[in-house]
Amino acid sequence: MTAPKKLFIKTYGCQMNVYDSERMAEAMGGAGYEQVGRPEEADMILLNTCHIREKAAEKVYSELGRFKGLKAEKPDLKIGVAGCVAQAEGEEIMRRQPLVDLVVGPQAYHRLPEMEARARAGEKALDTDMPEEDKFEHLKSRPKARRGPTAFLTVQEGCDKFCAFCVVPYTRGAEVSRPVDRVLAEARDLVERGVREITLLGQNVNAYHGAGADGDWSLARLIWALNDIDGLERIRFTTSHPNDMSDDLIAAHGDCAKLMPYLHLPVQSGSDRILKRMNRSHTRDSYLRLIERIRAARPDILISGDFIVGFPEETDADFADTIDLIRQVGYGQAFSFKYSTRPGTPAAERAQVDPQLADARLQELQALITEQQRARQDAMVGQTVGVLFEKPGRLPGQMVGKSDHLHALHVDDCPAGVGELRQVRIVSSGPNSLAGVLA
Ligand code: 5AD
Ligand code: SF4
């Protein structure tokens, strides 16, 4: 037997890239590669990239520049770029950075082993096709390899919403749902391998409409089917669009025991004028009413969001509306970004907001979010919640995990092991995590 070749993957961006990197590592396992933790050890380096904002995309080129020395030392080293930058700028990458051997877009990962062989033969390989076939069918994992207690599972990919600022519909393509039986089979396999919590992934995961034996299933129906899998303890999903929060999904948040009380529901702005220009097709008021209905179904649910400040033509009054919406909702967590011009998107053509003004708005918004997050976390003290332990902590005897509401949490002198779900009474709240004792 020949010694395995070594693969180093660096992942940028969203959780779907994390999932895709796992699938690519497994596909390359079939081609004789094992994963390593350092680029210096590798026979092949893969960057799984993100194109959502300019900063993320530019990182790729600076990272590639750093591999020059490695490639000089080891001429056989192959370097590949995957992910959304590969999709959007494939040919430009090949032009700008001659040390790149292969470029593979997110819908072509199942062809990676074949591309690697071409690169080994001295060819430059580029594949950014978006074929109709289900790539995941060709990216089956090696059976029974042991897994940690939490896992991502992609059920839906792509987006048809075309928000005016966003590259996703172009880099990930049209919205596609995976069939029900494949999702359930993958979930059962994960549970057999030790997984206790599954986070269903999709760019518009709540628009899921996968084919089942009796027609298309909604996300809620899929969640109820997952709820029946013995050994699976927790279900989460991300990311959702307000317009796809259907009644059955809202109801599941109240009734489905394994569905966790956490919902990431981006609104982007609190101003109707800006929402319209963003092509969001919902209003501030419809979002606020939706939050009310979700909280009526599950009063303790933690709401998380995404915000963009400095979108073209955003005025002080628009921004004030966003701040006001944040005060009304009370976010347990939120991610906020300064608008970044993305080539090819409609908003890129419009009058841009002064960058310093946008910076000031971002700071103000982030200060408010931090205050809300901290207040929500502090309010957990004294409560008893479920915690899934994921790994040992820094101190001897300490275990760390996540609460039902996705707060990081640690327990000192903890008798519970990795993968155990226990009830924990929260005793204190620190800057980044909660501390508790087993109840
Ligand atoms: N500029 C800034 N933020 C963006 N996002 C998406 N596109 C842009 C952009 N051009 C943010 C949105 C989205 C999150 C994943 O990234 O808030 O919900
Ligand atoms: Fe981008 Fe809007 Fe689709 Fe989300 S819903 S992926 S922000 S286009």
GROMACS .gro file of C-alpha atoms and ligand atoms in nm:
model
  465
    1MET     CA    1   0.000   0.000   0.000
    2THR     CA    2   0.127   0.347  -0.082
    3ALA     CA    3   0.140   0.604   0.198
    4PRO     CA    4  -0.160   0.841   0.192
    5LYS     CA    5  -0.107   1.180   0.037
    6LYS     CA    6  -0.181   1.476   0.260
    7LEU     CA    7  -0.455   1.733   0.216
    8PHE     CA    8  -0.479   2.068   0.397
    9ILE     CA    9  -0.813   2.252   0.372
   10LYS     CA   10  -0.868   2.607   0.494
   11THR     CA   11  -1.231   2.712   0.522
   12TYR     CA   12  -1.363   3.066   0.509
   13GLY     CA   13  -1.714   3.203   0.547
   14CYS     CA   14  -2.037   3.031   0.641
   15GLN     CA   15  -2.133   2.699   0.796
   16MET     CA   16  -2.220   2.560   0.455
   17ASN     CA   17  -1.854   2.592   0.360
   18VAL     CA   18  -1.764   2.399   0.675
   19TYR     CA   19  -2.000   2.122   0.564
   20ASP     CA   20  -1.866   2.131   0.207
   21SER     CA   21  -1.505   2.109   0.330
   22GLU     CA   22  -1.593   1.792   0.524
   23ARG     CA   23  -1.751   1.643   0.210
   24MET     CA   24  -1.447   1.737  -0.002
   25ALA     CA   25  -1.210   1.582   0.253
   26GLU     CA   26  -1.414   1.263   0.240
   27ALA     CA   27  -1.420   1.261  -0.141
   28MET     CA   28  -1.042   1.306  -0.146
   29GLY     CA   29  -1.013   1.026   0.111
   30GLY     CA   30  -1.137   0.801  -0.168
   31ALA     CA   31  -0.854   0.933  -0.386
   32GLY     CA   32  -0.589   0.838  -0.128
   33TYR     CA   33  -0.566   1.160   0.073
   34GLU     CA   34  -0.578   1.209   0.449
   35GLN     CA   35  -0.642   1.549   0.607
   36VAL     CA   36  -0.363   1.733   0.792
   37GLY     CA   37  -0.366   2.043   1.011
   38ARG     CA   38  -0.079   2.242   0.857
   39PRO     CA   39  -0.012   2.358   0.499
   40GLU     CA   40   0.360   2.272   0.537
   41GLU     CA   41   0.276   1.900   0.555
   42ALA     CA   42   0.045   1.899   0.255
   43ASP     CA   43   0.068   1.752  -0.095
   44MET     CA   44  -0.244   1.947  -0.179
   45ILE     CA   45  -0.384   2.270  -0.034
   46LEU     CA   46  -0.747   2.366  -0.085
   47LEU     CA   47  -0.889   2.706   0.006
   48ASN     CA   48  -1.266   2.693   0.047
   49THR     CA   49  -1.352   3.057  -0.005
   50CYS     CA   50  -1.625   3.316   0.063
   51HIS     CA   51  -1.738   3.595  -0.170
   52ILE     CA   52  -2.008   3.757   0.044
   53ARG     CA   53  -1.811   4.076   0.118
   54GLU     CA   54  -1.508   4.230  -0.050
   55LYS     CA   55  -1.279   4.168   0.248
   56ALA     CA   56  -1.355   3.797   0.249
   57ALA     CA   57  -1.283   3.768  -0.123
   58GLU     CA   58  -0.955   3.961  -0.108
   59LYS     CA   59  -0.823   3.732   0.169
   60VAL     CA   60  -0.794   3.454  -0.088
   61TYR     CA   61  -0.533   3.635  -0.293
   62SER     CA   62  -0.319   3.728   0.007
   63GLU     CA   63  -0.341   3.373   0.141
   64LEU     CA   64  -0.239   3.230  -0.198
   65GLY     CA   65   0.061   3.465  -0.210
   66ARG     CA   66   0.181   3.310   0.116
   67PHE     CA   67   0.204   2.965  -0.043
   68LYS     CA   68   0.467   3.077  -0.295
   69GLY     CA   69   0.759   2.964  -0.076
   70LEU     CA   70   0.597   2.627  -0.007
   71LYS     CA   71   0.544   2.561  -0.375
   72ALA     CA   72   0.905   2.657  -0.453
   73GLU     CA   73   1.027   2.403  -0.195
   74LYS     CA   74   0.786   2.135  -0.309
   75PRO     CA   75   0.711   2.162  -0.681
   76ASP     CA   76   0.468   1.867  -0.661
   77LEU     CA   77   0.242   2.058  -0.422
   78LYS     CA   78  -0.099   2.119  -0.581
   79ILE     CA   79  -0.301   2.427  -0.488
   80GLY     CA   80  -0.676   2.451  -0.539
   81VAL     CA   81  -0.939   2.718  -0.484
   82ALA     CA   82  -1.295   2.608  -0.405
   83GLY     CA   83  -1.608   2.789  -0.288
   84CYS     CA   84  -1.779   3.109  -0.390
   85VAL     CA   85  -1.472   3.309  -0.499
   86ALA     CA   86  -1.385   3.015  -0.726
   87GLN     CA   87  -1.736   3.032  -0.873
   88ALA     CA   88  -1.737   3.409  -0.919
   89GLU     CA   89  -1.377   3.474  -1.026
   90GLY     CA   90  -1.245   3.135  -1.145
   91GLU     CA   91  -1.064   3.249  -1.456
   92GLU     CA   92  -0.937   3.566  -1.292
   93ILE     CA   93  -0.784   3.356  -1.012
   94MET     CA   94  -0.598   3.145  -1.266
   95ARG     CA   95  -0.472   3.464  -1.435
   96ARG     CA   96  -0.382   3.657  -1.121
   97GLN     CA   97  -0.216   3.370  -0.940
   98PRO     CA   98  -0.025   3.123  -1.163
   99LEU     CA   99   0.053   2.892  -0.871
  100VAL     CA  100  -0.312   2.780  -0.861
  101ASP     CA  101  -0.356   2.435  -1.020
  102LEU     CA  102  -0.728   2.390  -0.989
  103VAL     CA  103  -1.044   2.595  -0.938
  104VAL     CA  104  -1.368   2.422  -0.840
  105GLY     CA  105  -1.708   2.587  -0.787
  106PRO     CA  106  -1.951   2.477  -0.512
  107GLN     CA  107  -2.169   2.272  -0.747
  108ALA     CA  108  -1.879   2.070  -0.891
  109TYR     CA  109  -1.715   1.924  -0.577
  110HIS     CA  110  -1.798   1.568  -0.674
  111ARG     CA  111  -1.557   1.609  -0.965
  112LEU     CA  112  -1.268   1.705  -0.738
  113PRO     CA  113  -1.084   1.367  -0.739
  114GLU     CA  114  -1.086   1.363  -1.118
  115MET     CA  115  -0.964   1.725  -1.127
  116GLU     CA  116  -0.686   1.642  -0.883
  117ALA     CA  117  -0.569   1.366  -1.120
  118ARG     CA  118  -0.563   1.616  -1.406
  119ALA     CA  119  -0.367   1.865  -1.196
  120ARG     CA  120  -0.119   1.585  -1.105
  121ALA     CA  121  -0.075   1.524  -1.477
  122GLY     CA  122   0.032   1.888  -1.515
  123GLU     CA  123  -0.295   2.036  -1.643
  124LYS     CA  124  -0.474   2.340  -1.508
  125ALA     CA  125  -0.823   2.226  -1.409
  126LEU     CA  126  -1.122   2.461  -1.383
  127ASP     CA  127  -1.482   2.356  -1.323
  128THR     CA  128  -1.750   2.607  -1.229
  129ASP     CA  129  -2.043   2.430  -1.393
  130MET     CA  130  -2.374   2.416  -1.214
  131PRO     CA  131  -2.503   2.074  -1.324
  132GLU     CA  132  -2.854   1.950  -1.241
  133GLU     CA  133  -2.728   1.631  -1.072
  134ASP     CA  134  -2.716   1.604  -0.691
  135LYS     CA  135  -2.350   1.648  -0.602
  136PHE     CA  136  -2.412   1.508  -0.254
  137GLU     CA  137  -2.506   1.173  -0.406
  138HIS     CA  138  -2.146   1.153  -0.528
  139LEU     CA  139  -2.001   1.280  -0.203
  140LYS     CA  140  -2.096   0.994   0.025
  141SER     CA  141  -1.890   0.967   0.340
  142ARG     CA  142  -1.680   0.671   0.439
  143PRO     CA  143  -1.914   0.457   0.648
  144LYS     CA  144  -1.898   0.459   1.025
  145ALA     CA  145  -1.608   0.701   1.079
  146ARG     CA  146  -1.670   0.833   1.433
  147ARG     CA  147  -1.800   1.191   1.463
  148GLY     CA  148  -1.822   1.455   1.735
  149PRO     CA  149  -2.160   1.529   1.901
  150THR     CA  150  -2.266   1.809   1.663
  151ALA     CA  151  -2.289   1.814   1.285
  152PHE     CA  152  -2.412   2.025   0.997
  153LEU     CA  153  -2.630   1.873   0.729
  154THR     CA  154  -2.704   2.067   0.409
  155VAL     CA  155  -3.067   2.017   0.300
  156GLN     CA  156  -3.111   2.311   0.066
  157GLU     CA  157  -2.874   2.520  -0.139
  158GLY     CA  158  -2.890   2.833  -0.347
  159CYS     CA  159  -3.127   3.126  -0.346
  160ASP     CA  160  -3.392   3.276  -0.574
  161LYS     CA  161  -3.455   3.589  -0.364
  162PHE     CA  162  -3.203   3.824  -0.526
  163CYS     CA  163  -3.161   4.076  -0.247
  164ALA     CA  164  -3.002   4.374  -0.420
  165PHE     CA  165  -2.675   4.352  -0.222
  166CYS     CA  166  -2.612   3.978  -0.233
  167VAL     CA  167  -2.393   3.752  -0.449
  168VAL     CA  168  -2.536   3.422  -0.324
  169PRO     CA  169  -2.790   3.373  -0.606
  170TYR     CA  170  -2.498   3.406  -0.849
  171THR     CA  171  -2.233   3.201  -0.665
  172ARG     CA  172  -2.453   2.923  -0.525
  173GLY     CA  173  -2.711   2.920  -0.802
  174ALA     CA  174  -3.086   2.860  -0.797
  175GLU     CA  175  -3.264   2.721  -0.493
  176VAL     CA  176  -3.252   2.340  -0.479
  177SER     CA  177  -3.374   2.106  -0.202
  178ARG     CA  178  -3.234   1.760  -0.139
  179PRO     CA  179  -3.486   1.474  -0.140
  180VAL     CA  180  -3.630   1.369   0.196
  181ASP     CA  181  -3.500   1.009   0.195
  182ARG     CA  182  -3.141   1.120   0.135
  183VAL     CA  183  -3.155   1.376   0.415
  184LEU     CA  184  -3.303   1.122   0.658
  185ALA     CA  185  -3.048   0.856   0.558
  186GLU     CA  186  -2.762   1.098   0.615
  187ALA     CA  187  -2.909   1.203   0.951
  188ARG     CA  188  -2.941   0.838   1.066
  189ASP     CA  189  -2.585   0.770   0.956
  190LEU     CA  190  -2.460   1.073   1.153
  191VAL     CA  191  -2.644   0.957   1.466
  192GLU     CA  192  -2.495   0.605   1.433
  193ARG     CA  193  -2.155   0.771   1.422
  194GLY     CA  194  -2.210   0.960   1.750
  195VAL     CA  195  -2.386   1.282   1.647
  196ARG     CA  196  -2.647   1.409   1.896
  197GLU     CA  197  -2.728   1.749   1.743
  198ILE     CA  198  -2.788   1.828   1.377
  199THR     CA  199  -2.804   2.177   1.230
  200LEU     CA  200  -2.989   2.173   0.898
  201LEU     CA  201  -2.823   2.413   0.656
  202GLY     CA  202  -2.950   2.609   0.360
  203GLN     CA  203  -2.908   2.962   0.227
  204ASN     CA  204  -3.288   2.972   0.253
  205VAL     CA  205  -3.337   2.666   0.466
  206ASN     CA  206  -3.699   2.741   0.557
  207ALA     CA  207  -3.787   2.746   0.185
  208TYR     CA  208  -3.701   2.372   0.188
  209HIS     CA  209  -3.936   2.172  -0.035
  210GLY     CA  210  -3.762   1.836  -0.080
  211ALA     CA  211  -3.926   1.554  -0.273
  212GLY     CA  212  -4.084   1.287  -0.053
  213ALA     CA  213  -4.272   0.969  -0.147
  214ASP     CA  214  -4.601   1.164  -0.132
  215GLY     CA  215  -4.500   1.498  -0.282
  216ASP     CA  216  -4.286   1.784  -0.156
  217TRP     CA  217  -4.217   1.813   0.216
  218SER     CA  218  -4.185   2.138   0.408
  219LEU     CA  219  -3.897   2.203   0.648
  220ALA     CA  220  -4.137   2.156   0.941
  221ARG     CA  221  -4.236   1.810   0.817
  222LEU     CA  222  -3.869   1.718   0.775
  223ILE     CA  223  -3.799   1.834   1.131
  224TRP     CA  224  -4.084   1.621   1.265
  225ALA     CA  225  -3.939   1.317   1.086
  226LEU     CA  226  -3.594   1.388   1.234
  227ASN     CA  227  -3.761   1.423   1.574
  228ASP     CA  228  -3.844   1.049   1.552
  229ILE     CA  229  -3.482   0.937   1.513
  230ASP     CA  230  -3.371   0.769   1.836
  231GLY     CA  231  -3.040   0.899   1.962
  232LEU     CA  232  -3.077   1.237   1.793
  233GLU     CA  233  -3.137   1.484   2.076
  234ARG     CA  234  -3.135   1.827   1.917
  235ILE     CA  235  -3.235   1.989   1.587
  236ARG     CA  236  -3.146   2.339   1.467
  237PHE     CA  237  -3.167   2.508   1.128
  238THR     CA  238  -3.015   2.811   0.959
  239THR     CA  239  -3.049   3.052   0.768
  240SER     CA  240  -3.411   3.155   0.727
  241HIS     CA  241  -3.591   3.424   0.529
  242PRO     CA  242  -3.888   3.597   0.699
  243ASN     CA  243  -4.115   3.532   0.400
  244ASP     CA  244  -4.069   3.155   0.431
  245MET     CA  245  -4.157   3.129   0.802
  246SER     CA  246  -4.462   2.910   0.740
  247ASP     CA  247  -4.732   2.836   0.999
  248ASP     CA  248  -4.623   2.473   1.041
  249LEU     CA  249  -4.265   2.582   1.113
  250ILE     CA  250  -4.376   2.838   1.369
  251ALA     CA  251  -4.596   2.574   1.532
  252ALA     CA  252  -4.304   2.326   1.539
  253HIS     CA  253  -4.113   2.574   1.754
  254GLY     CA  254  -4.387   2.535   2.012
  255ASP     CA  255  -4.454   2.162   1.982
  256CYS     CA  256  -4.145   1.975   1.862
  257ALA     CA  257  -3.940   1.869   2.165
  258LYS     CA  258  -3.606   1.833   1.987
  259LEU     CA  259  -3.626   2.163   1.796
  260MET     CA  260  -3.414   2.410   1.993
  261PRO     CA  261  -3.543   2.753   2.104
  262TYR     CA  262  -3.318   2.955   1.877
  263LEU     CA  263  -3.399   3.120   1.545
  264HIS     CA  264  -3.169   3.309   1.312
  265LEU     CA  265  -3.403   3.536   1.118
  266PRO     CA  266  -3.216   3.816   0.935
  267VAL     CA  267  -3.404   4.140   0.864
  268GLN     CA  268  -3.106   4.349   0.735
  269SER     CA  269  -3.273   4.688   0.798
  270GLY     CA  270  -3.558   4.840   0.998
  271SER     CA  271  -3.648   5.099   0.734
  272ASP     CA  272  -3.923   5.020   0.484
  273ARG     CA  273  -3.762   5.253   0.230
  274ILE     CA  274  -3.432   5.060   0.248
  275LEU     CA  275  -3.601   4.718   0.266
  276LYS     CA  276  -3.773   4.805  -0.059
  277ARG     CA  277  -3.447   4.914  -0.221
  278MET     CA  278  -3.288   4.591  -0.092
  279ASN     CA  279  -3.561   4.393  -0.270
  280ARG     CA  280  -3.638   4.213   0.057
  281SER     CA  281  -4.013   4.180  -0.021
  282HIS     CA  282  -4.114   4.213   0.342
  283THR     CA  283  -4.174   4.519   0.557
  284ARG     CA  284  -4.059   4.625   0.899
  285ASP     CA  285  -4.409   4.570   1.030
  286SER     CA  286  -4.455   4.225   0.876
  287TYR     CA  287  -4.123   4.121   1.037
  288LEU     CA  288  -4.225   4.255   1.379
  289ARG     CA  289  -4.561   4.076   1.360
  290LEU     CA  290  -4.385   3.756   1.259
  291ILE     CA  291  -4.156   3.778   1.563
  292GLU     CA  292  -4.464   3.820   1.782
  293ARG     CA  293  -4.621   3.504   1.639
  294ILE     CA  294  -4.301   3.304   1.685
  295ARG     CA  295  -4.274   3.422   2.046
  296ALA     CA  296  -4.637   3.332   2.106
  297ALA     CA  297  -4.551   2.975   1.997
  298ARG     CA  298  -4.225   2.959   2.196
  299PRO     CA  299  -4.196   3.241   2.450
  300ASP     CA  300  -3.831   3.176   2.550
  301ILE     CA  301  -3.699   3.155   2.191
  302LEU     CA  302  -3.374   3.342   2.132
  303ILE     CA  303  -3.391   3.554   1.818
  304SER     CA  304  -3.078   3.618   1.617
  305GLY     CA  305  -3.037   3.845   1.314
  306ASP     CA  306  -2.818   3.997   1.045
  307PHE     CA  307  -2.792   4.370   0.971
  308ILE     CA  308  -2.635   4.574   0.695
  309VAL     CA  309  -2.556   4.940   0.762
  310GLY     CA  310  -2.461   5.196   0.500
  311PHE     CA  311  -2.667   5.037   0.223
  312PRO     CA  312  -2.678   5.282  -0.073
  313GLU     CA  313  -2.894   5.589   0.004
  314GLU     CA  314  -2.939   5.497   0.373
  315THR     CA  315  -3.020   5.822   0.561
  316ASP     CA  316  -2.995   5.902   0.932
  317ALA     CA  317  -3.371   5.849   0.954
  318ASP     CA  318  -3.344   5.503   0.792
  319PHE     CA  319  -3.071   5.406   1.034
  320ALA     CA  320  -3.278   5.536   1.327
  321ASP     CA  321  -3.555   5.299   1.212
  322THR     CA  322  -3.310   5.007   1.226
  323ILE     CA  323  -3.203   5.100   1.580
  324ASP     CA  324  -3.568   5.128   1.679
  325LEU     CA  325  -3.648   4.785   1.533
  326ILE     CA  326  -3.357   4.630   1.725
  327ARG     CA  327  -3.493   4.785   2.047
  328GLN     CA  328  -3.838   4.643   1.976
  329VAL     CA  329  -3.719   4.289   1.896
  330GLY     CA  330  -3.447   4.247   2.158
  331TYR     CA  331  -3.188   4.023   1.992
  332GLY     CA  332  -3.010   3.745   2.177
  333GLN     CA  333  -2.746   3.747   1.908
  334ALA     CA  334  -2.682   3.938   1.585
  335PHE     CA  335  -2.426   3.977   1.311
  336SER     CA  336  -2.381   4.318   1.154
  337PHE     CA  337  -2.188   4.434   0.854
  338LYS     CA  338  -2.097   4.749   0.672
  339TYR     CA  339  -2.240   4.733   0.322
  340SER     CA  340  -1.982   4.602   0.077
  341THR     CA  341  -2.020   4.664  -0.296
  342ARG     CA  342  -2.041   4.336  -0.485
  343PRO     CA  343  -1.976   4.343  -0.858
  344GLY     CA  344  -2.275   4.233  -1.065
  345THR     CA  345  -2.539   4.301  -0.797
  346PRO     CA  346  -2.802   4.574  -0.855
  347ALA     CA  347  -2.701   4.783  -0.551
  348ALA     CA  348  -2.344   4.818  -0.679
  349GLU     CA  349  -2.469   5.076  -0.932
  350ARG     CA  350  -2.622   5.310  -0.672
  351ALA     CA  351  -2.503   5.612  -0.475
  352GLN     CA  352  -2.281   5.486  -0.193
  353VAL     CA  353  -2.296   5.613   0.166
  354ASP     CA  354  -1.988   5.790   0.302
  355PRO     CA  355  -1.770   5.510   0.452
  356GLN     CA  356  -1.698   5.706   0.772
  357LEU     CA  357  -2.067   5.760   0.832
  358ALA     CA  358  -2.127   5.389   0.774
  359ASP     CA  359  -1.850   5.307   1.025
  360ALA     CA  360  -2.010   5.529   1.287
  361ARG     CA  361  -2.349   5.365   1.231
  362LEU     CA  362  -2.197   5.019   1.255
  363GLN     CA  363  -2.037   5.106   1.589
  364GLU     CA  364  -2.359   5.242   1.731
  365LEU     CA  365  -2.555   4.936   1.615
  366GLN     CA  366  -2.296   4.692   1.747
  367ALA     CA  367  -2.290   4.861   2.087
  368LEU     CA  368  -2.666   4.816   2.116
  369ILE     CA  369  -2.652   4.452   2.002
  370THR     CA  370  -2.371   4.374   2.249
  371GLU     CA  371  -2.580   4.525   2.530
  372GLN     CA  372  -2.883   4.316   2.429
  373GLN     CA  373  -2.682   3.996   2.392
  374ARG     CA  374  -2.529   4.042   2.733
  375ALA     CA  375  -2.866   4.119   2.894
  376ARG     CA  376  -3.018   3.805   2.736
  377GLN     CA  377  -2.726   3.592   2.854
  378ASP     CA  378  -2.732   3.740   3.207
  379ALA     CA  379  -3.105   3.667   3.227
  380MET     CA  380  -3.022   3.294   3.206
  381VAL     CA  381  -2.865   3.298   3.556
  382GLY     CA  382  -3.079   3.092   3.794
  383GLN     CA  383  -3.250   2.900   3.512
  384THR     CA  384  -3.205   2.530   3.437
  385VAL     CA  385  -3.145   2.446   3.071
  386GLY     CA  386  -3.028   2.156   2.857
  387VAL     CA  387  -2.658   2.149   2.772
  388LEU     CA  388  -2.486   1.923   2.520
  389PHE     CA  389  -2.123   1.875   2.622
  390GLU     CA  390  -1.885   1.903   2.328
  391LYS     CA  391  -1.532   1.889   2.469
  392PRO     CA  392  -1.316   1.923   2.780
  393GLY     CA  393  -1.251   2.282   2.892
  394ARG     CA  394  -0.919   2.450   2.967
  395LEU     CA  395  -0.921   2.363   3.338
  396PRO     CA  396  -0.885   2.002   3.454
  397GLY     CA  397  -1.225   1.840   3.509
  398GLN     CA  398  -1.407   2.118   3.323
  399MET     CA  399  -1.644   2.046   3.033
  400VAL     CA  400  -1.776   2.293   2.777
  401GLY     CA  401  -2.085   2.278   2.562
  402LYS     CA  402  -2.381   2.473   2.429
  403SER     CA  403  -2.710   2.546   2.598
  404ASP     CA  404  -3.047   2.496   2.427
  405HIS     CA  405  -3.033   2.869   2.341
  406LEU     CA  406  -2.685   2.823   2.191
  407HIS     CA  407  -2.501   3.001   2.472
  408ALA     CA  408  -2.147   2.875   2.530
  409LEU     CA  409  -2.138   2.720   2.876
  410HIS     CA  410  -1.891   2.546   3.107
  411VAL     CA  411  -1.928   2.324   3.412
  412ASP     CA  412  -1.635   2.275   3.654
  413ASP     CA  413  -1.565   1.928   3.802
  414CYS     CA  414  -1.811   1.791   3.553
  415PRO     CA  415  -1.899   1.420   3.567
  416ALA     CA  416  -2.068   1.430   3.224
  417GLY     CA  417  -1.870   1.322   2.918
  418VAL     CA  418  -1.851   1.442   2.557
  419GLY     CA  419  -2.182   1.390   2.376
  420GLU     CA  420  -2.395   1.381   2.694
  421LEU     CA  421  -2.699   1.605   2.718
  422ARG     CA  422  -2.766   1.716   3.078
  423GLN     CA  423  -2.980   1.964   3.265
  424VAL     CA  424  -2.762   2.242   3.402
  425ARG     CA  425  -2.846   2.519   3.649
  426ILE     CA  426  -2.682   2.844   3.540
  427VAL     CA  427  -2.489   3.009   3.824
  428SER     CA  428  -2.308   3.298   3.657
  429SER     CA  429  -2.267   3.488   3.332
  430GLY     CA  430  -1.924   3.601   3.207
  431PRO     CA  431  -1.818   3.808   2.906
  432ASN     CA  432  -1.822   3.514   2.662
  433SER     CA  433  -1.992   3.227   2.836
  434LEU     CA  434  -2.217   3.101   3.113
  435ALA     CA  435  -2.108   2.886   3.406
  436GLY     CA  436  -2.333   2.620   3.553
  437VAL     CA  437  -2.366   2.312   3.772
  438LEU     CA  438  -2.539   1.986   3.686
  439ALA     CA  439  -2.899   1.999   3.809
  4405AD     N1  440  -2.242   4.371   0.215
  4405AD     C1  441  -2.251   4.353   0.349
  4405AD     N2  442  -2.312   4.250   0.405
  4405AD     C2  443  -2.367   4.156   0.325
  4405AD     N3  444  -2.435   4.043   0.352
  4405AD     C3  445  -2.468   3.985   0.234
  4405AD     N4  446  -2.425   4.059   0.131
  4405AD     C4  447  -2.362   4.168   0.185
  4405AD     C5  448  -2.295   4.280   0.130
  4405AD     N5  449  -2.287   4.300  -0.002
  4405AD     C6  450  -2.469   3.999   0.487
  4405AD     C7  451  -2.620   3.989   0.508
  4405AD     C8  452  -2.642   3.840   0.509
  4405AD     C9  453  -2.514   3.792   0.570
  4405AD    C10  454  -2.484   3.647   0.548
  4405AD     O1  455  -2.414   3.870   0.509
  4405AD     O2  456  -2.651   4.046   0.633
  4405AD     O3  457  -2.757   3.803   0.586
  441SF4    FE1  458  -2.861   3.665  -0.022
  441SF4    FE2  459  -3.111   3.761   0.017
  441SF4    FE3  460  -3.074   3.510  -0.076
  441SF4    FE4  461  -3.013   3.569   0.179
  441SF4     S1  462  -3.218   3.579   0.086
  441SF4     S2  463  -2.886   3.448   0.034
  441SF4     S3  464  -2.935   3.778   0.161
  441SF4     S4  465  -3.018   3.701  -0.181
   0.00000   0.00000   0.00000
